Amino acid sequence: MSDGQCLFCKIVDGTIPAEVVHETESLIAFRDIGPQAPTHVLVIPRKHVASLDDARPEDRELLGELMLAAGAVARAQGIAESGFRTVVNTGVDGGQTVHHLHVHVLGGRPMHWPPG
Ligand code: AMP
Ligand code: ZN
């Protein structure tokens, strides 16, 4: 799906509302509509990158910013000290349902391993 067409591109451009908790020039973070933990935030690039499989070497800085933002969101949400889980689902077996790269930040309860 091209830039501007997907669900998360519509959140980026404000067509679809979201509860934004953090934003920078290159990314935004908002609460997941179906939270799987007391805190569940998605961090996404403003630029449409469909998945980790579509990320390229020129996205290196953006990928770094996503991970740094995940940590910043965890601290701001008060889950950094107790611990948190970051997840990037990719493709069918990875369980990806929205094809715009996103980092899940989950916390506020103990997480289990291995994942389902
Ligand atoms: P994934 O399955 O990794 O692709 O994750 C997609 C996530 O997007 C799921 O956790 C959904 O609950 C979440 N989601 C879908 N639509 C929205 C929306 N409109 N606002 C916020 N989160 C959403
Ligand atoms: Zn998109």
PDB file of C-alpha atoms and ligand atoms in Angstrom, residues 7-8 11 16 30-34 40 42 89 95-98 102 104, ligand 1:
ATOM      1  CA  LEU A   7      -4.608   3.117   8.362  1.00  0.00           C
ATOM      2  CA  PHE A   8      -1.528   4.410  10.160  1.00  0.00           C
ATOM      3  CA  ILE A  11      -3.424   8.555  11.799  1.00  0.00           C
ATOM      4  CA  ILE A  16      -8.256   9.004  11.742  1.00  0.00           C
ATOM      5  CA  PHE A  30      -0.203   6.664  20.162  1.00  0.00           C
ATOM      6  CA  ARG A  31      -2.224   4.285  22.317  1.00  0.00           C
ATOM      7  CA  ASP A  32      -3.194   0.947  20.786  1.00  0.00           C
ATOM      8  CA  ILE A  33      -6.967   0.722  20.261  1.00  0.00           C
ATOM      9  CA  GLY A  34      -6.977  -2.857  21.622  1.00  0.00           C
ATOM     10  CA  HIS A  40       0.210  -0.385  25.125  1.00  0.00           C
ATOM     11  CA  LEU A  42       2.546   2.008  19.109  1.00  0.00           C
ATOM     12  CA  ASN A  89       5.471  -8.087  14.091  1.00  0.00           C
ATOM     13  CA  GLY A  95       1.158 -11.666  13.086  1.00  0.00           C
ATOM     14  CA  GLN A  96       1.365  -8.280  11.367  1.00  0.00           C
ATOM     15  CA  THR A  97      -2.121  -6.907  10.689  1.00  0.00           C
ATOM     16  CA  VAL A  98      -1.343  -3.265   9.870  1.00  0.00           C
ATOM     17  CA  HIS A 102       5.233  -0.042  14.154  1.00  0.00           C
ATOM     18  CA  HIS A 104       4.594  -2.079  20.174  1.00  0.00           C
TER      19      HIS A 104
HETATM   20  P1  AMP B   1       0.125  -5.742  14.412  1.00  0.00           P
HETATM   21  O1  AMP B   1      -0.820  -6.885  14.621  1.00  0.00           O
HETATM   22  O2  AMP B   1       1.494  -5.924  14.973  1.00  0.00           O
HETATM   23  O3  AMP B   1       0.141  -5.300  12.962  1.00  0.00           O
HETATM   24  O4  AMP B   1      -0.449  -4.531  15.264  1.00  0.00           O
HETATM   25  C1  AMP B   1      -1.439  -3.664  14.810  1.00  0.00           C
HETATM   26  C2  AMP B   1      -2.007  -3.000  16.037  1.00  0.00           C
HETATM   27  O5  AMP B   1      -2.731  -1.847  15.621  1.00  0.00           O
HETATM   28  C3  AMP B   1      -2.974  -3.862  16.841  1.00  0.00           C
HETATM   29  O6  AMP B   1      -2.461  -4.035  18.159  1.00  0.00           O
HETATM   30  C4  AMP B   1      -4.280  -3.061  16.813  1.00  0.00           C
HETATM   31  O7  AMP B   1      -4.975  -3.133  18.037  1.00  0.00           O
HETATM   32  C5  AMP B   1      -3.789  -1.661  16.521  1.00  0.00           C
HETATM   33  N1  AMP B   1      -4.751  -0.786  15.880  1.00  0.00           N
HETATM   34  C6  AMP B   1      -5.545  -1.071  14.825  1.00  0.00           C
HETATM   35  N2  AMP B   1      -6.278   0.009  14.490  1.00  0.00           N
HETATM   36  C7  AMP B   1      -5.921   0.997  15.359  1.00  0.00           C
HETATM   37  C8  AMP B   1      -6.339   2.358  15.525  1.00  0.00           C
HETATM   38  N3  AMP B   1      -7.259   2.929  14.736  1.00  0.00           N
HETATM   39  N4  AMP B   1      -5.771   3.071  16.525  1.00  0.00           N
HETATM   40  C9  AMP B   1      -4.840   2.512  17.328  1.00  0.00           C
HETATM   41  N5  AMP B   1      -4.405   1.245  17.215  1.00  0.00           N
HETATM   42  C10 AMP B   1      -4.938   0.496  16.244  1.00  0.00           C
END
